[in-house]
Amino acid sequence: MTLYAIIRIRGTVDVPPKVRTTLRLLRLVRKFHCVIYPKDPTIDGMLQVVKDWVTWGEIDRETLKELILKRGRLVGNKPITEEAIKRIFKVNNIDELVDALLQGKIKWHKYDEYVKPVFRLHPPIGGFKGSIKKPFGAGGELGYRGDKINELLKRMI
């Protein structure tokens, strides 16, 4: 199963109502927020609506582990610990959690009463390589970028 990392790149000004609603449903209410969702037709449809405000791609194992350990937060804004992972997700360690997420056995956003579904990131170190107004294929930063999302995430964690 494929796991998408979705990052909001553009801000809140002049966003059409349909796009604003879709971003809220994806829980992307601010710039540089990131969420992880399994790939399915519903998410794909939502991403097509918001493609001019976000970028997304398939997250790999190492990046997901780093994202959870460094940027994951429990409700109450406390960092995620190994004990919390054992208690909440009923797995033995972070590696088992990452494997379960990538296989689709655990859905991160379903545990929102324990963990925050949104990861708050820094702006990318070194800045964006292209325009944040153009699609990724045309030398910009927006839209689908495949596994290149991992390079961007590593600069933002």
PDB file of C-alpha atoms in Angstrom, residues 24-136:
ATOM      1  CA  ARG A  24      -9.678  21.840   5.775  1.00  0.00           C
ATOM      2  CA  LEU A  25     -10.895  18.272   5.179  1.00  0.00           C
ATOM      3  CA  LEU A  26      -7.282  17.241   4.580  1.00  0.00           C
ATOM      4  CA  ARG A  27      -6.386  19.118   7.825  1.00  0.00           C
ATOM      5  CA  LEU A  28      -3.985  21.407   5.968  1.00  0.00           C
ATOM      6  CA  VAL A  29      -4.989  24.763   7.443  1.00  0.00           C
ATOM      7  CA  ARG A  30      -1.554  26.454   7.449  1.00  0.00           C
ATOM      8  CA  LYS A  31       1.570  26.715   5.337  1.00  0.00           C
ATOM      9  CA  PHE A  32       4.212  24.013   5.891  1.00  0.00           C
ATOM     10  CA  HIS A  33       1.778  21.607   7.527  1.00  0.00           C
ATOM     11  CA  CYS A  34       2.156  17.974   6.463  1.00  0.00           C
ATOM     12  CA  VAL A  35      -0.269  15.045   6.715  1.00  0.00           C
ATOM     13  CA  ILE A  36       0.084  11.383   5.775  1.00  0.00           C
ATOM     14  CA  TYR A  37      -2.749   9.448   4.150  1.00  0.00           C
ATOM     15  CA  PRO A  38      -2.909   6.089   2.368  1.00  0.00           C
ATOM     16  CA  LYS A  39      -3.445   6.362  -1.390  1.00  0.00           C
ATOM     17  CA  ASP A  40      -7.073   5.845  -2.397  1.00  0.00           C
ATOM     18  CA  PRO A  41      -9.442   7.337  -5.008  1.00  0.00           C
ATOM     19  CA  THR A  42     -11.007   9.755  -2.499  1.00  0.00           C
ATOM     20  CA  ILE A  43      -7.648  11.262  -1.531  1.00  0.00           C
ATOM     21  CA  ASP A  44      -6.587  11.363  -5.206  1.00  0.00           C
ATOM     22  CA  GLY A  45      -9.725  13.355  -6.049  1.00  0.00           C
ATOM     23  CA  MET A  46      -9.127  15.796  -3.193  1.00  0.00           C
ATOM     24  CA  LEU A  47      -5.510  16.261  -4.286  1.00  0.00           C
ATOM     25  CA  GLN A  48      -6.637  17.197  -7.796  1.00  0.00           C
ATOM     26  CA  VAL A  49      -8.796  19.959  -6.283  1.00  0.00           C
ATOM     27  CA  VAL A  50      -5.933  21.395  -4.185  1.00  0.00           C
ATOM     28  CA  LYS A  51      -3.018  20.663  -6.546  1.00  0.00           C
ATOM     29  CA  ASP A  52      -2.201  24.392  -6.874  1.00  0.00           C
ATOM     30  CA  TRP A  53      -1.704  24.777  -3.091  1.00  0.00           C
ATOM     31  CA  VAL A  54       0.039  21.544  -2.036  1.00  0.00           C
ATOM     32  CA  THR A  55       2.696  19.088  -3.101  1.00  0.00           C
ATOM     33  CA  TRP A  56       2.587  15.351  -2.476  1.00  0.00           C
ATOM     34  CA  GLY A  57       4.329  12.066  -3.142  1.00  0.00           C
ATOM     35  CA  GLU A  58       5.117   8.621  -1.751  1.00  0.00           C
ATOM     36  CA  ILE A  59       7.000   8.779   1.547  1.00  0.00           C
ATOM     37  CA  ASP A  60       9.728   6.209   2.204  1.00  0.00           C
ATOM     38  CA  ARG A  61      10.480   4.292   5.392  1.00  0.00           C
ATOM     39  CA  GLU A  62      13.417   6.339   6.720  1.00  0.00           C
ATOM     40  CA  THR A  63      11.738   9.697   6.095  1.00  0.00           C
ATOM     41  CA  LEU A  64       8.503   8.535   7.765  1.00  0.00           C
ATOM     42  CA  LYS A  65      10.416   7.338  10.828  1.00  0.00           C
ATOM     43  CA  GLU A  66      12.304  10.645  11.083  1.00  0.00           C
ATOM     44  CA  LEU A  67       9.076  12.632  10.577  1.00  0.00           C
ATOM     45  CA  ILE A  68       7.285  10.800  13.405  1.00  0.00           C
ATOM     46  CA  LEU A  69      10.208  10.966  15.846  1.00  0.00           C
ATOM     47  CA  LYS A  70      11.168  14.609  15.253  1.00  0.00           C
ATOM     48  CA  ARG A  71       7.880  16.263  14.289  1.00  0.00           C
ATOM     49  CA  GLY A  72       5.161  13.957  15.641  1.00  0.00           C
ATOM     50  CA  ARG A  73       3.247  15.286  18.635  1.00  0.00           C
ATOM     51  CA  LEU A  74       0.854  13.804  21.149  1.00  0.00           C
ATOM     52  CA  VAL A  75      -2.297  15.711  22.026  1.00  0.00           C
ATOM     53  CA  GLY A  76      -1.110  18.335  24.501  1.00  0.00           C
ATOM     54  CA  ASN A  77       1.887  19.126  22.263  1.00  0.00           C
ATOM     55  CA  LYS A  78       4.213  16.602  23.903  1.00  0.00           C
ATOM     56  CA  PRO A  79       6.830  14.772  21.802  1.00  0.00           C
ATOM     57  CA  ILE A  80       6.120  11.167  20.814  1.00  0.00           C
ATOM     58  CA  THR A  81       8.044   8.599  22.896  1.00  0.00           C
ATOM     59  CA  GLU A  82       8.528   4.832  22.607  1.00  0.00           C
ATOM     60  CA  GLU A  83       6.200   4.307  25.621  1.00  0.00           C
ATOM     61  CA  ALA A  84       3.474   6.371  23.951  1.00  0.00           C
ATOM     62  CA  ILE A  85       3.844   4.340  20.744  1.00  0.00           C
ATOM     63  CA  LYS A  86       3.445   1.083  22.698  1.00  0.00           C
ATOM     64  CA  ARG A  87       0.411   2.398  24.605  1.00  0.00           C
ATOM     65  CA  ILE A  88      -1.471   4.046  21.715  1.00  0.00           C
ATOM     66  CA  PHE A  89      -0.713   1.885  18.678  1.00  0.00           C
ATOM     67  CA  LYS A  90      -0.164  -1.478  20.470  1.00  0.00           C
ATOM     68  CA  VAL A  91       3.155  -2.125  18.686  1.00  0.00           C
ATOM     69  CA  ASN A  92       6.554  -2.798  20.239  1.00  0.00           C
ATOM     70  CA  ASN A  93       8.638   0.030  18.752  1.00  0.00           C
ATOM     71  CA  ILE A  94       8.860   2.807  16.158  1.00  0.00           C
ATOM     72  CA  ASP A  95      10.014   0.437  13.398  1.00  0.00           C
ATOM     73  CA  GLU A  96       6.899  -1.736  13.770  1.00  0.00           C
ATOM     74  CA  LEU A  97       4.721   1.392  13.716  1.00  0.00           C
ATOM     75  CA  VAL A  98       6.366   2.629  10.497  1.00  0.00           C
ATOM     76  CA  ASP A  99       5.938  -0.812   8.868  1.00  0.00           C
ATOM     77  CA  ALA A 100       2.257  -0.963   9.915  1.00  0.00           C
ATOM     78  CA  LEU A 101       1.652   2.535   8.526  1.00  0.00           C
ATOM     79  CA  LEU A 102       3.315   1.689   5.210  1.00  0.00           C
ATOM     80  CA  GLN A 103       1.345  -1.575   4.917  1.00  0.00           C
ATOM     81  CA  GLY A 104      -1.935   0.209   5.697  1.00  0.00           C
ATOM     82  CA  LYS A 105      -2.640  -1.715   8.921  1.00  0.00           C
ATOM     83  CA  ILE A 106      -2.600   1.521  10.951  1.00  0.00           C
ATOM     84  CA  LYS A 107      -3.984   4.828   9.685  1.00  0.00           C
ATOM     85  CA  TRP A 108      -2.314   7.788  11.431  1.00  0.00           C
ATOM     86  CA  HIS A 109      -5.340  10.114  11.100  1.00  0.00           C
ATOM     87  CA  LYS A 110      -7.629   7.606  12.843  1.00  0.00           C
ATOM     88  CA  TYR A 111      -5.723   8.082  16.137  1.00  0.00           C
ATOM     89  CA  ASP A 112      -6.377  11.830  16.358  1.00  0.00           C
ATOM     90  CA  GLU A 113      -7.627  11.643  19.963  1.00  0.00           C
ATOM     91  CA  TYR A 114      -4.075  10.569  20.969  1.00  0.00           C
ATOM     92  CA  VAL A 115      -1.699  12.012  18.364  1.00  0.00           C
ATOM     93  CA  LYS A 116      -1.891  15.185  16.325  1.00  0.00           C
ATOM     94  CA  PRO A 117      -2.672  14.220  12.720  1.00  0.00           C
ATOM     95  CA  VAL A 118      -0.683  17.187  11.380  1.00  0.00           C
ATOM     96  CA  PHE A 119       3.107  17.506  11.359  1.00  0.00           C
ATOM     97  CA  ARG A 120       4.296  21.121  11.624  1.00  0.00           C
ATOM     98  CA  LEU A 121       7.416  21.599   9.498  1.00  0.00           C
ATOM     99  CA  HIS A 122      10.056  24.294   8.988  1.00  0.00           C
ATOM    100  CA  PRO A 123      10.392  26.066   5.652  1.00  0.00           C
ATOM    101  CA  PRO A 124      12.870  24.044   3.561  1.00  0.00           C
ATOM    102  CA  ILE A 125      16.563  24.585   4.310  1.00  0.00           C
ATOM    103  CA  GLY A 126      18.065  26.268   1.272  1.00  0.00           C
ATOM    104  CA  GLY A 127      14.631  27.456   0.139  1.00  0.00           C
ATOM    105  CA  PHE A 128      12.470  26.069  -2.610  1.00  0.00           C
ATOM    106  CA  LYS A 129      14.331  25.193  -5.809  1.00  0.00           C
ATOM    107  CA  GLY A 130      11.566  26.454  -8.083  1.00  0.00           C
ATOM    108  CA  SER A 131       8.536  28.733  -8.072  1.00  0.00           C
ATOM    109  CA  ILE A 132       5.742  27.958  -5.610  1.00  0.00           C
ATOM    110  CA  LYS A 133       3.284  29.042  -8.317  1.00  0.00           C
ATOM    111  CA  LYS A 134       4.211  26.417 -10.928  1.00  0.00           C
ATOM    112  CA  PRO A 135       3.630  22.656 -11.066  1.00  0.00           C
ATOM    113  CA  PHE A 136       6.557  20.367 -10.246  1.00  0.00           C
TER     114      PHE A 136
END
